[in-house]
PDB file of C-alpha atoms and ligand atoms in Angstrom:
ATOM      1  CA  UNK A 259     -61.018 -82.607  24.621  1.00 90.00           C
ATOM      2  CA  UNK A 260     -59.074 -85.237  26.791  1.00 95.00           C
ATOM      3  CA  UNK A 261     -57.159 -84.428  30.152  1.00 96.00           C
ATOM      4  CA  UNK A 262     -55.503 -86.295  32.655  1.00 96.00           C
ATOM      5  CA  UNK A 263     -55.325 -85.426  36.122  1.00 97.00           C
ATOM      6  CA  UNK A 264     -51.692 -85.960  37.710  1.00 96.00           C
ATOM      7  CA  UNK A 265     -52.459 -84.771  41.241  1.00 94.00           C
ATOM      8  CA  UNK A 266     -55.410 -83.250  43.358  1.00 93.00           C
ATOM      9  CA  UNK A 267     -55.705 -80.147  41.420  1.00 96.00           C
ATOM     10  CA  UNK A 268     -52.750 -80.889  38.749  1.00 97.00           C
ATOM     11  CA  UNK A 269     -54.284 -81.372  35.483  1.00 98.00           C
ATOM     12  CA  UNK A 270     -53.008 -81.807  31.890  1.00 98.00           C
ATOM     13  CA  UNK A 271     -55.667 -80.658  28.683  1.00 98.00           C
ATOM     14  CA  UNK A 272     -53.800 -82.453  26.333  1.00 97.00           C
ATOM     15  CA  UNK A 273     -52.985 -80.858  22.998  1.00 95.00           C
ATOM     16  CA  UNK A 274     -50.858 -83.376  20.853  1.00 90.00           C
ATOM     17  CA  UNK A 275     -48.993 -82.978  18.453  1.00 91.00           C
ATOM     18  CA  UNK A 276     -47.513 -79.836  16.639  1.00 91.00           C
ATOM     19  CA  UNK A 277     -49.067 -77.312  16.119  1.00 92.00           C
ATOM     20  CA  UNK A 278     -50.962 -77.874  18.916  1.00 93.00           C
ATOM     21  CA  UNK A 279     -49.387 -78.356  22.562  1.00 96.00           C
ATOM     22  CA  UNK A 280     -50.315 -79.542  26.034  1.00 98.00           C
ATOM     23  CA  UNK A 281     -51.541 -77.084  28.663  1.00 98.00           C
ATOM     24  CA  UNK A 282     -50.902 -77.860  32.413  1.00 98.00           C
ATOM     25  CA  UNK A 283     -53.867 -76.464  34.515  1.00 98.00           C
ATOM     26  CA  UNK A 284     -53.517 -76.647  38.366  1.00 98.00           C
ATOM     27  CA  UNK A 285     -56.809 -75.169  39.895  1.00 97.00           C
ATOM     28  CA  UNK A 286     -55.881 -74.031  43.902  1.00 96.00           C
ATOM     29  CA  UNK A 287     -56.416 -70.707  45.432  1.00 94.00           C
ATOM     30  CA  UNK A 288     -55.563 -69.461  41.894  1.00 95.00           C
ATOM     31  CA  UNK A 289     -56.312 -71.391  38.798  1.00 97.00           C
ATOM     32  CA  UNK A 290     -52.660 -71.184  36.691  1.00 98.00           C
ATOM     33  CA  UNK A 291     -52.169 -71.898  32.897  1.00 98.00           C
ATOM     34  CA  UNK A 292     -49.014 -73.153  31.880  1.00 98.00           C
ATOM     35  CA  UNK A 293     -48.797 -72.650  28.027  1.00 98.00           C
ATOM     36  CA  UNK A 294     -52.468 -72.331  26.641  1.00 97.00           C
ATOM     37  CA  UNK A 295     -51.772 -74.365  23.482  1.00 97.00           C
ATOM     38  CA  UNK A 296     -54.675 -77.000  23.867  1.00 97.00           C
ATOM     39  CA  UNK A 297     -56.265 -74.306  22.225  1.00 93.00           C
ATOM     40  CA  UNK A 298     -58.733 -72.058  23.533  1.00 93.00           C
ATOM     41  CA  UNK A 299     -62.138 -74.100  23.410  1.00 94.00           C
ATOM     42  CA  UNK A 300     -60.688 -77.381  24.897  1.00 96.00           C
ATOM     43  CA  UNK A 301     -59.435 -75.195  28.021  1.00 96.00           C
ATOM     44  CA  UNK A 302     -63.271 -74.287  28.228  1.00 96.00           C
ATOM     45  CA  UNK A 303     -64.458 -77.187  28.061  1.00 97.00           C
ATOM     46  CA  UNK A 304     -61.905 -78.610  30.529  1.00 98.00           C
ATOM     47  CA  UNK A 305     -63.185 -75.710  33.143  1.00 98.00           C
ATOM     48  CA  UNK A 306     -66.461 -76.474  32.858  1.00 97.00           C
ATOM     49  CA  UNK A 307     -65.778 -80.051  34.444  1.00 97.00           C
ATOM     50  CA  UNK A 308     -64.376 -78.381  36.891  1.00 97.00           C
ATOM     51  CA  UNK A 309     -67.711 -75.523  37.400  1.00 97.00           C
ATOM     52  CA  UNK A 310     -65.017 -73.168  36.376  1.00 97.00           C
ATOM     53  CA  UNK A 311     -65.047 -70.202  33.352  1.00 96.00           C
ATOM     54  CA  UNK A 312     -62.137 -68.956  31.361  1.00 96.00           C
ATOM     55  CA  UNK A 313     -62.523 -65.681  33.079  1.00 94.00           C
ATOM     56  CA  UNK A 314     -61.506 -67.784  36.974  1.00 96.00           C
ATOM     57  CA  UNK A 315     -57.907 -68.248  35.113  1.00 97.00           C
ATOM     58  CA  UNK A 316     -55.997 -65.723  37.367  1.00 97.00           C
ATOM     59  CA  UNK A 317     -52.315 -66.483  35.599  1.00 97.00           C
ATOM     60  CA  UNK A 318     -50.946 -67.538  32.473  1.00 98.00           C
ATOM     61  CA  UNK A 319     -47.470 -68.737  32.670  1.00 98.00           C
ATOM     62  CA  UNK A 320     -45.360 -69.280  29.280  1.00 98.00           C
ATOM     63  CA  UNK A 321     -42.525 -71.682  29.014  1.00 98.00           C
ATOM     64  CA  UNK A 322     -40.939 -69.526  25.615  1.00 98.00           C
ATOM     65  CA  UNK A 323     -42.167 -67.939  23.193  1.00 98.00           C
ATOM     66  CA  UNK A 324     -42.959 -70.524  19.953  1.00 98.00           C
ATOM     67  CA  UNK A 325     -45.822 -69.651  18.769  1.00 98.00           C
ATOM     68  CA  UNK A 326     -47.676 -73.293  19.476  1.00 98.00           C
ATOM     69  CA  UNK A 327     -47.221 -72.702  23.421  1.00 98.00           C
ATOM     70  CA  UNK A 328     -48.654 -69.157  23.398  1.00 97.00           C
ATOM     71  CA  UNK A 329     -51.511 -69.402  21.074  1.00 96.00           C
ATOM     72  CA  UNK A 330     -54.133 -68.004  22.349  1.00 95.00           C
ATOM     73  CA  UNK A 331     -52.792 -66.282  25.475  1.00 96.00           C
ATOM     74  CA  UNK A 332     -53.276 -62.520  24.519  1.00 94.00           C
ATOM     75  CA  UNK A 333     -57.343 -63.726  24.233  1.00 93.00           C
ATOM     76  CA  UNK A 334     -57.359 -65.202  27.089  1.00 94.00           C
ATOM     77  CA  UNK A 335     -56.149 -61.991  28.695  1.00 95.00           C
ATOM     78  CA  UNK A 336     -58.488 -60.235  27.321  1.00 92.00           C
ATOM     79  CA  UNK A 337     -61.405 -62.614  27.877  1.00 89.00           C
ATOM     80  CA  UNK A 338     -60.444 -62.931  31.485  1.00 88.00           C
ATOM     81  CA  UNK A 339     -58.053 -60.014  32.751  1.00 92.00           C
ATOM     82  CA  UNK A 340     -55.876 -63.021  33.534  1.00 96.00           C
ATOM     83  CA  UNK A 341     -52.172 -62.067  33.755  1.00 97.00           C
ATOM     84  CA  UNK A 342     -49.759 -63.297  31.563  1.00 98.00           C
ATOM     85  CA  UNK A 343     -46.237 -64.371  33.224  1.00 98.00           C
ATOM     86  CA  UNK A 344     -42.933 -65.254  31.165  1.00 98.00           C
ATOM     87  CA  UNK A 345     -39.086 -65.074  31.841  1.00 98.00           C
ATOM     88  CA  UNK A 346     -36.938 -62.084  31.027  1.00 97.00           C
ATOM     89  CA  UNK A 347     -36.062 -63.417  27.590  1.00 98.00           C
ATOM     90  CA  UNK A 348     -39.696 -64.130  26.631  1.00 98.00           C
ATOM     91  CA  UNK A 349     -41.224 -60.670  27.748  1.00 98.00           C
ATOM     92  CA  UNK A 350     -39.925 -58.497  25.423  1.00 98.00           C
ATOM     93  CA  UNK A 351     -40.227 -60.523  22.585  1.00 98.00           C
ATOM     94  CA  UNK A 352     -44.118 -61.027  23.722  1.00 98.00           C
ATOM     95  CA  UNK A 353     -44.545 -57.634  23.964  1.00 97.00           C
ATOM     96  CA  UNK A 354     -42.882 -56.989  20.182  1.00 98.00           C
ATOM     97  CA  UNK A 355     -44.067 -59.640  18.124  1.00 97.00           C
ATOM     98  CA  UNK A 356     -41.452 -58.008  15.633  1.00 98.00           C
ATOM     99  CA  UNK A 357     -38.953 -58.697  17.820  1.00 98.00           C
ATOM    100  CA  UNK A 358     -40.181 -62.394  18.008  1.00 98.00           C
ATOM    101  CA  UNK A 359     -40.332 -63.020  14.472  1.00 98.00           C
ATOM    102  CA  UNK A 360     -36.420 -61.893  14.647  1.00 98.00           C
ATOM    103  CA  UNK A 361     -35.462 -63.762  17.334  1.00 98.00           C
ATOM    104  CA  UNK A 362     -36.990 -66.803  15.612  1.00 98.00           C
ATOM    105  CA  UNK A 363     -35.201 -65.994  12.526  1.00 98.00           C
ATOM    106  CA  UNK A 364     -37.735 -65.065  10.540  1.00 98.00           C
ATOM    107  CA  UNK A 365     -36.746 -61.278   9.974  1.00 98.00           C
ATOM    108  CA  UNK A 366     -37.924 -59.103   7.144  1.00 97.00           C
ATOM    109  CA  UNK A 367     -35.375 -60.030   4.433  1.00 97.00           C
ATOM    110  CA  UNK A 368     -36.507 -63.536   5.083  1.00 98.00           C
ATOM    111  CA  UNK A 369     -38.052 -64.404   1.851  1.00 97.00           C
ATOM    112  CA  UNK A 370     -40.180 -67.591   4.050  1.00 98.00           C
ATOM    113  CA  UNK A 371     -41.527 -65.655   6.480  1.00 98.00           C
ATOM    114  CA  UNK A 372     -44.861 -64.333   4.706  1.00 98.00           C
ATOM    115  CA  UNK A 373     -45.408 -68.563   4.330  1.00 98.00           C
ATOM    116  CA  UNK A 374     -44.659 -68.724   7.956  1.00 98.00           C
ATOM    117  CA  UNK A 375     -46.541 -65.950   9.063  1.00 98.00           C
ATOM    118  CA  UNK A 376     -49.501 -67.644   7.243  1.00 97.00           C
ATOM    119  CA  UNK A 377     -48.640 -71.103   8.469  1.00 96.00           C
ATOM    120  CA  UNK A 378     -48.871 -69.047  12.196  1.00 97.00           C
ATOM    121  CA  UNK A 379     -51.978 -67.599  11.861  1.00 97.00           C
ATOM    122  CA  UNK A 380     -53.918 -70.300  10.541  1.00 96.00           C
ATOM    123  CA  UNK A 381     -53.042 -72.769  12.555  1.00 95.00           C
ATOM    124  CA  UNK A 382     -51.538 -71.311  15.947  1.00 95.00           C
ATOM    125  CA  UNK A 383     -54.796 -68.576  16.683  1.00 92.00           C
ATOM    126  CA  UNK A 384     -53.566 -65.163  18.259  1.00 94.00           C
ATOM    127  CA  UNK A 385     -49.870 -65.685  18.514  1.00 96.00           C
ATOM    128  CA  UNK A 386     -48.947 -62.948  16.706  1.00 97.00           C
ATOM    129  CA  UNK A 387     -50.944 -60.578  18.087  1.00 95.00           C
ATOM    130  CA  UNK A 388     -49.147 -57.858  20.288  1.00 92.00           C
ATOM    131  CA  UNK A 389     -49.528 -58.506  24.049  1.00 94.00           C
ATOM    132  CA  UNK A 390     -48.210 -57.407  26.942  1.00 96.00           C
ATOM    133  CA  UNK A 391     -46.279 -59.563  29.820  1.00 98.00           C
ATOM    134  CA  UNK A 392     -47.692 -58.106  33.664  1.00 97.00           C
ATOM    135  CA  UNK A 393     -45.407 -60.445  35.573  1.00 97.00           C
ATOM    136  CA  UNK A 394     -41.244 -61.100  35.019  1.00 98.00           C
ATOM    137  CA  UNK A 395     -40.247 -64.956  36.575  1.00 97.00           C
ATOM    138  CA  UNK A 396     -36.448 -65.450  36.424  1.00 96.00           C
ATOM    139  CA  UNK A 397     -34.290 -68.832  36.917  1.00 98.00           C
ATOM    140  CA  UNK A 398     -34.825 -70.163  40.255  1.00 98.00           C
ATOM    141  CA  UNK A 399     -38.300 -67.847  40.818  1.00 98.00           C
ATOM    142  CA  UNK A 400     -41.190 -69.634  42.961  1.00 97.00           C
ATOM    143  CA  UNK A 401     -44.914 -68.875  42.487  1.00 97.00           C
ATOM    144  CA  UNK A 402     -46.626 -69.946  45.324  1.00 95.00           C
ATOM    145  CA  UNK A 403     -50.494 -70.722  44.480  1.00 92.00           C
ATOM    146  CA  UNK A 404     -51.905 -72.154  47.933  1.00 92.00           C
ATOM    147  CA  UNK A 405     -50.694 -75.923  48.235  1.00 93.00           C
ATOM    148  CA  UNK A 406     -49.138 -75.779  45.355  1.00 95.00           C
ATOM    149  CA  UNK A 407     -45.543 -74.206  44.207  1.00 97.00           C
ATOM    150  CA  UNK A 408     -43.956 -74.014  40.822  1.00 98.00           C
ATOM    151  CA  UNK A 409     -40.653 -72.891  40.389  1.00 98.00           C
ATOM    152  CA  UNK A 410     -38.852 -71.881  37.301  1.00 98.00           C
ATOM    153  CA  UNK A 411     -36.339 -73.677  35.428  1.00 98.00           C
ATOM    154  CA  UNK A 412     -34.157 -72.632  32.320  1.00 98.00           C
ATOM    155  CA  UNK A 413     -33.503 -75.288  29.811  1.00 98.00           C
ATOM    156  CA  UNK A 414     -31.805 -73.072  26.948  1.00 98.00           C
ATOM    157  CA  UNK A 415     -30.636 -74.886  23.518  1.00 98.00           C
ATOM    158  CA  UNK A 416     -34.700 -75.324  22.343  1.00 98.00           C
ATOM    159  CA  UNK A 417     -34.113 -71.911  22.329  1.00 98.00           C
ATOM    160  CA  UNK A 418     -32.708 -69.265  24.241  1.00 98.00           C
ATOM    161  CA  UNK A 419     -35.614 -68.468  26.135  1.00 98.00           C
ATOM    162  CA  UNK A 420     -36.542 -72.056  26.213  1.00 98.00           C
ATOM    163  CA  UNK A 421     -37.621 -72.816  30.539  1.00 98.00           C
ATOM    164  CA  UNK A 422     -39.503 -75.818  32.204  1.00 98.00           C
ATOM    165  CA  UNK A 423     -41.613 -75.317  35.237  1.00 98.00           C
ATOM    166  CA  UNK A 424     -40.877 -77.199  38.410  1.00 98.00           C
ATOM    167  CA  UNK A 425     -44.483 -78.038  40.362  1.00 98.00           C
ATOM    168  CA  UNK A 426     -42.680 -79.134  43.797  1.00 96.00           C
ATOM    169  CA  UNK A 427     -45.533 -80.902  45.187  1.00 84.00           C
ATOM    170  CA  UNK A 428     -45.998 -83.718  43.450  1.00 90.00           C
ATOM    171  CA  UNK A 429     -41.923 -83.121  42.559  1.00 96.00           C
ATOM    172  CA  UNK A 430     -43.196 -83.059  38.880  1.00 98.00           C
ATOM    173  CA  UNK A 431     -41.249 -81.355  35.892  1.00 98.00           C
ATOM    174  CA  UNK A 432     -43.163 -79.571  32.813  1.00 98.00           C
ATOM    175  CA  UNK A 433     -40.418 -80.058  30.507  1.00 98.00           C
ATOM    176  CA  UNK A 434     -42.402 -78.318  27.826  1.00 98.00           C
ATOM    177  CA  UNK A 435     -40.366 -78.857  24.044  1.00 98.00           C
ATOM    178  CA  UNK A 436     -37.929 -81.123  25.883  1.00 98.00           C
ATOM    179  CA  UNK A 437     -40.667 -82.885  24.858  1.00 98.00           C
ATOM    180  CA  UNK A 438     -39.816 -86.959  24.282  1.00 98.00           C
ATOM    181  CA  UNK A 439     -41.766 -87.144  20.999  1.00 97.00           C
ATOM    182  CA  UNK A 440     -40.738 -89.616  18.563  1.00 96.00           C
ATOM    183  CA  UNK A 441     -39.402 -86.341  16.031  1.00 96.00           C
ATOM    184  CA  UNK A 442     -36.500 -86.028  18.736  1.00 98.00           C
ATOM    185  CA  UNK A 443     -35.099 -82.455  19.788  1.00 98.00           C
ATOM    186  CA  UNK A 444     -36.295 -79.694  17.844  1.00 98.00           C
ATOM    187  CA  UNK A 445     -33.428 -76.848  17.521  1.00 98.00           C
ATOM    188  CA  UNK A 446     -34.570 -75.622  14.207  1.00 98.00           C
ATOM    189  CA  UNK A 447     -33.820 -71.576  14.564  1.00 98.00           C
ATOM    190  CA  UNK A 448     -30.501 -69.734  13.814  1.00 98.00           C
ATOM    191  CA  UNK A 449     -30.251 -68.975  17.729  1.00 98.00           C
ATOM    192  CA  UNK A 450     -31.205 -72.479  18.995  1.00 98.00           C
ATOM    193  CA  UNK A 451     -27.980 -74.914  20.329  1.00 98.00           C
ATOM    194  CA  UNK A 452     -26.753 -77.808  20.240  1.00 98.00           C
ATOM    195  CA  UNK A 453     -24.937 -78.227  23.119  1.00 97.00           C
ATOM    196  CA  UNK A 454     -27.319 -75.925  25.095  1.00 98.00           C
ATOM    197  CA  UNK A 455     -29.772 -78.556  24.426  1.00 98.00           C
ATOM    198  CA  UNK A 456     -27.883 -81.348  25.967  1.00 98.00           C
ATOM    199  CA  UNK A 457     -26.705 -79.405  29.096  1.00 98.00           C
ATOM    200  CA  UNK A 458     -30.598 -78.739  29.327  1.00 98.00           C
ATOM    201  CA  UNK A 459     -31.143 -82.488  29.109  1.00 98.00           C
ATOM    202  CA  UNK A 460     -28.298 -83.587  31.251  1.00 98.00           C
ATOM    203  CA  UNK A 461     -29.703 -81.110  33.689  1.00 98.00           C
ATOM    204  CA  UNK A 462     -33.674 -82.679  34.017  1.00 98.00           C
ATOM    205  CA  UNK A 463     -31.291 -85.970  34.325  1.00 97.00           C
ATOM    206  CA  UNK A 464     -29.415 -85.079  37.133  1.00 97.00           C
ATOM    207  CA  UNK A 465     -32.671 -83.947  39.058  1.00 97.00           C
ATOM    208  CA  UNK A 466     -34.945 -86.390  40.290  1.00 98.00           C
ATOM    209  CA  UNK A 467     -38.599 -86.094  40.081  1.00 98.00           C
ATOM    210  CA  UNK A 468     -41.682 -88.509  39.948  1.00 98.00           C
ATOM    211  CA  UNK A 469     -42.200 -87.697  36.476  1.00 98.00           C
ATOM    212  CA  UNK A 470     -41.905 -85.707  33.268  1.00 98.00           C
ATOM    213  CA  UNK A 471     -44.385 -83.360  31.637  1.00 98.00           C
ATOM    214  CA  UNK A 472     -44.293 -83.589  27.903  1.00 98.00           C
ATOM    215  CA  UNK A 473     -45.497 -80.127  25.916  1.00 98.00           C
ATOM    216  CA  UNK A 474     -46.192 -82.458  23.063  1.00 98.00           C
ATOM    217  CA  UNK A 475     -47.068 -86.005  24.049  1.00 97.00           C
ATOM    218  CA  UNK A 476     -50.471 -87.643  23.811  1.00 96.00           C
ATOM    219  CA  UNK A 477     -49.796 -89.691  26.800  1.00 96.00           C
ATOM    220  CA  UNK A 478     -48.117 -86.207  28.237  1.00 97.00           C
ATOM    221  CA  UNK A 479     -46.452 -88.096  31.805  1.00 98.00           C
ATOM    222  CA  UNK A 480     -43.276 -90.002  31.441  1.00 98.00           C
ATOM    223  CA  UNK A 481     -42.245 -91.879  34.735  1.00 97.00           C
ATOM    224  CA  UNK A 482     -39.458 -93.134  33.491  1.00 97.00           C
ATOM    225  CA  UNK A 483     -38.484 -89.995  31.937  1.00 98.00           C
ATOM    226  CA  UNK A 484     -34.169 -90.350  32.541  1.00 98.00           C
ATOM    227  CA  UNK A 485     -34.601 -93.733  29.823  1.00 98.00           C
ATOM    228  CA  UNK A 486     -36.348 -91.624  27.453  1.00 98.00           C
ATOM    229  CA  UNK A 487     -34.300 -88.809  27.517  1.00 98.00           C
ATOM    230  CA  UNK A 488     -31.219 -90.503  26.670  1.00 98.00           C
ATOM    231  CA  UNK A 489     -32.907 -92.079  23.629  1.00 97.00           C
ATOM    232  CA  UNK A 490     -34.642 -88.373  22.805  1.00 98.00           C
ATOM    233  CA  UNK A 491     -30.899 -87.472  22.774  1.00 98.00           C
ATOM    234  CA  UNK A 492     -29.768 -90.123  20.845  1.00 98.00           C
ATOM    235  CA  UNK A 493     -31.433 -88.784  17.894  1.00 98.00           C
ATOM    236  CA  UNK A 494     -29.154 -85.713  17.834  1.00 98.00           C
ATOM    237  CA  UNK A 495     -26.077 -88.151  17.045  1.00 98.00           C
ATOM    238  CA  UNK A 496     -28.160 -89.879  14.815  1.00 98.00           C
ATOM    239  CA  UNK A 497     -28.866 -87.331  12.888  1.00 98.00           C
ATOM    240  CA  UNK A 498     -25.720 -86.070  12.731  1.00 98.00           C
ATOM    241  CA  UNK A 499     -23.985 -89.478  11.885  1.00 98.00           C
ATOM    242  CA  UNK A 500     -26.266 -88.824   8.789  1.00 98.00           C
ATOM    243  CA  UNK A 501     -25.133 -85.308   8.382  1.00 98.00           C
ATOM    244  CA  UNK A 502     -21.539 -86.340   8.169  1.00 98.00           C
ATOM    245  CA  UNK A 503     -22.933 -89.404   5.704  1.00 98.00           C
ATOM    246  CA  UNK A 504     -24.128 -87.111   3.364  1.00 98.00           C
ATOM    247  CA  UNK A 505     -20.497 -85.235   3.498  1.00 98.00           C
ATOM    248  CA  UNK A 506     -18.662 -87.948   3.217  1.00 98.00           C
ATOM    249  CA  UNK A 507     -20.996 -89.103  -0.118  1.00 97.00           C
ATOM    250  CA  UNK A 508     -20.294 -85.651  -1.778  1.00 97.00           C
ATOM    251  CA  UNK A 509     -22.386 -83.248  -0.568  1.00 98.00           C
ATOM    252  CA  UNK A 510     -20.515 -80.205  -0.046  1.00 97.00           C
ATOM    253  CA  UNK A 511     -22.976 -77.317   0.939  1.00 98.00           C
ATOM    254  CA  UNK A 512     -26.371 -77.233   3.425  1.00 98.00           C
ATOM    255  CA  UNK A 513     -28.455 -76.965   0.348  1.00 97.00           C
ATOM    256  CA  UNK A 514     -26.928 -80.158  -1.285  1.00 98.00           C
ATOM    257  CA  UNK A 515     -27.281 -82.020   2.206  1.00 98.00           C
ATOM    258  CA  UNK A 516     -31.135 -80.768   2.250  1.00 97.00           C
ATOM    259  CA  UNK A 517     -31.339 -81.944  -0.768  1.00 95.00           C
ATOM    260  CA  UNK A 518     -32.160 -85.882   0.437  1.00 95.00           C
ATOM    261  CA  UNK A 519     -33.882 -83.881   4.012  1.00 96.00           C
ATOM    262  CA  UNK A 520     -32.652 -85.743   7.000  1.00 97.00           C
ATOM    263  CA  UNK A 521     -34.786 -84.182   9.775  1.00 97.00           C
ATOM    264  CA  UNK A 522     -37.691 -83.870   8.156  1.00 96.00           C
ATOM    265  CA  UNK A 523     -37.932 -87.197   5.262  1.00 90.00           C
ATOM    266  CA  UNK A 524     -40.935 -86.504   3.476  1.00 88.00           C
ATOM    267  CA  UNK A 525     -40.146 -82.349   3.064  1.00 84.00           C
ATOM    268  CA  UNK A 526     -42.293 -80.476   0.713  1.00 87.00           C
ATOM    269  CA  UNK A 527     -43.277 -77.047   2.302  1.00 94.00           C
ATOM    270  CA  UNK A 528     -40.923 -74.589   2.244  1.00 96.00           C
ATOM    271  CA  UNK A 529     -41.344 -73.069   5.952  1.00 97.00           C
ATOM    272  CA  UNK A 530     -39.703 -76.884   6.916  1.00 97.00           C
ATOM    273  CA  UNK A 531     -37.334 -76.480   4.326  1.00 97.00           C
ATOM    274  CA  UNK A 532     -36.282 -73.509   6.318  1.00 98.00           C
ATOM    275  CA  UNK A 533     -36.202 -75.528   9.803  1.00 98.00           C
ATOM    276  CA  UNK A 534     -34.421 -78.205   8.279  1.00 98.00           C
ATOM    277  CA  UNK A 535     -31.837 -75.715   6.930  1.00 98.00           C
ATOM    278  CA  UNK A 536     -31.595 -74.489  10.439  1.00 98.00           C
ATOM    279  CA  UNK A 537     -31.033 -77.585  11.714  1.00 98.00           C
ATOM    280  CA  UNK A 538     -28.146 -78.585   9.411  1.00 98.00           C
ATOM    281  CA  UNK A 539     -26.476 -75.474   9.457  1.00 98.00           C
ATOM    282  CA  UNK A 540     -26.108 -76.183  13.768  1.00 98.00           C
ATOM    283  CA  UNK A 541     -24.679 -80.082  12.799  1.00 98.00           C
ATOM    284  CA  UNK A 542     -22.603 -78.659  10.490  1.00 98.00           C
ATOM    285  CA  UNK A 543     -21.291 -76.083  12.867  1.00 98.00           C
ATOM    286  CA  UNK A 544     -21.033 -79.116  15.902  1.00 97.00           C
ATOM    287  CA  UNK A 545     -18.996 -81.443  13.145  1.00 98.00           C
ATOM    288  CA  UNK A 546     -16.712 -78.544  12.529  1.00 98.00           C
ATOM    289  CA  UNK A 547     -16.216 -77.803  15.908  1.00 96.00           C
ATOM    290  CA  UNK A 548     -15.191 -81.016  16.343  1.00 96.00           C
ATOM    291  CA  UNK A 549     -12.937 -81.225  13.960  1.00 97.00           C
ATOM    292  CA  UNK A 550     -14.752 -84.231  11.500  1.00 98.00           C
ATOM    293  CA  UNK A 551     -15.196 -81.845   8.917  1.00 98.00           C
ATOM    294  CA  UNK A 552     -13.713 -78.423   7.303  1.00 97.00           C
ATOM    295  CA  UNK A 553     -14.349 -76.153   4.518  1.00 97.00           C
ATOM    296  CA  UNK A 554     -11.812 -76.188   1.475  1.00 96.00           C
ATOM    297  CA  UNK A 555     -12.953 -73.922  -0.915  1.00 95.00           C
ATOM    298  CA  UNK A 556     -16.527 -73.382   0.495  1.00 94.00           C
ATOM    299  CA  UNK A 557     -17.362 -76.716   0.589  1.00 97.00           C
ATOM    300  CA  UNK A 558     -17.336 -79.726   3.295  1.00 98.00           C
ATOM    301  CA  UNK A 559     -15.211 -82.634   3.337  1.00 97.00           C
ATOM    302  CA  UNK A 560     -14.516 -84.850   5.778  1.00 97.00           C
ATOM    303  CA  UNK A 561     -11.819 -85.008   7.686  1.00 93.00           C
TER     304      UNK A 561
HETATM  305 ZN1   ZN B 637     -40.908 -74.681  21.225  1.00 73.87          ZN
END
């Protein structure tokens, strides 16, 4: 288990990498879990530094609902009564794990999802377990903990549901899978966007804090975070400068551009075939809507 402590009583248990993410802890009148992806025995073993249990956590707060961020949050409920806190988009898909596996795309007829569901449950403990949501926190909605405030922010395009979490003193942002990692912007669902995810990131640009949270990082605070956002952002022309390469070289469907995988290179499972399908299909959609490509007898070609 490693953590870094950001402020007097702002602490990060860091996670890392996919499929496991970074949990903010901030221990005040009320100790509050943002996302309790570090998994469940790290968070222990964090509290214990601290001569704190899992059953002091008084609130879990959930930036969306992909399964990485809210591993292990219906346990902790029930380990320590905590409450569990989401936005309005989040709670009911929390509280219908059906629902969530829709809203992700992965509905019944889906012949991946059994290989996702498996994928889920092996690596990402508990998140598919029905659970219920006690508290509602909208756009804009404070939660006050003692010296500490947090205030909800929505960052859509992710997905729908997709919110940071302002903590106004130290002015720090948990940008949660606007998450700077190397990979780039993930918007690999059928209800993910494009352009929802750069209004998100021209949004954390235009607001000016000492720093940004990653969900994902191993070195989770980024000072200089309005540099590496632009570059994060980058990679969505990149990749679809590659998109339109593979076009332009013949490819005329989503399954003939997956064929040589652009997002992810070195594809072999079939769940990231499916997220890398996703993820074309929304380039391909963005280079239509801007007028570089069109479809002549069901296929692509450039314009
Ligand atoms: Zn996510």
């Amino acid at each position: 288990m490693t953590h870094v402590e950001l402020a007097d009583g702002i602490h990060v248990v860091v996670g890392g990498s996919f499929p496991r993410c970074n949990s903010i802890v901030i221990i005040d009148e009320e100790v509050v879990v943002i996302d309790p992806g570090c998994g469940i025995e790290d968070l222990r073993a964090f509290l214990m530094t601290k001569n704190l249990a899992l059953n002091n956590i008084g609130t879990v707060i959930l930036s969306h609902i992909h399964p990485d961020h809210i591993t292990h949050a219906a346990r902790l409920n029930r380990l320590s009564r905590c409450r569990i806190a989401a936005n309005e988009i989040t709670a009911p898909l929390f509280n219908d794990k059906e629902k969530m596996k829709e809203f992700l795309g992965f509905h019944r007829a889906n012949p991946v999802r059994p290989l996702w569901e498996r994928l889920v449950n092996s690596k990402m403990f508990g998140a598919l377990e029905e659970g219920h949501i006690d508290e509602e926190l909208g756009d804009g909605d404070k939660f006050a903990l003692g010296k500490h405030t947090l205030r909800m922010l929505y960052t859509p395009g992710h997905l729908p549901d997709h919110m940071c979490i302002e903590i106004l003193e130290p002015n720090l942002v948990f940008a949660a899978d606007i998450d700077l990692t190397e990979f780039g912007p993930y918007y690999g669902h059928p209800n993910s966007s494009i352009p929802e995810f750069q209004d998100s990131i021209m949004r954390l640009q235009h607001n000016d804090y000492d720093g940004l949270i990653s969900g994902h990082l191993g070195s989770p605070l980024v000072k200089d975070y309005k540099t590496a956002l632009a570059s994060y952002q980058r990679k969505i022309e990149i990749r679809e400068d590659l998109v339109l390469a593979a076009i332009m070289n013949g490819a005329g469907s989503v399954p003939e551009i997956t064929l040589n995988p652009i997002i992810y290179p070195s594809l072999t499972d079939p769940v990231f075939l499916q997220f890398e399908t996703w993820m074309i299909e929304h380039h391909v959609n963005s280079l239509l809507s801007r007028g570089l490509i069109e479809e002549k007898k069901k296929r692509y070609v450039a314009l």
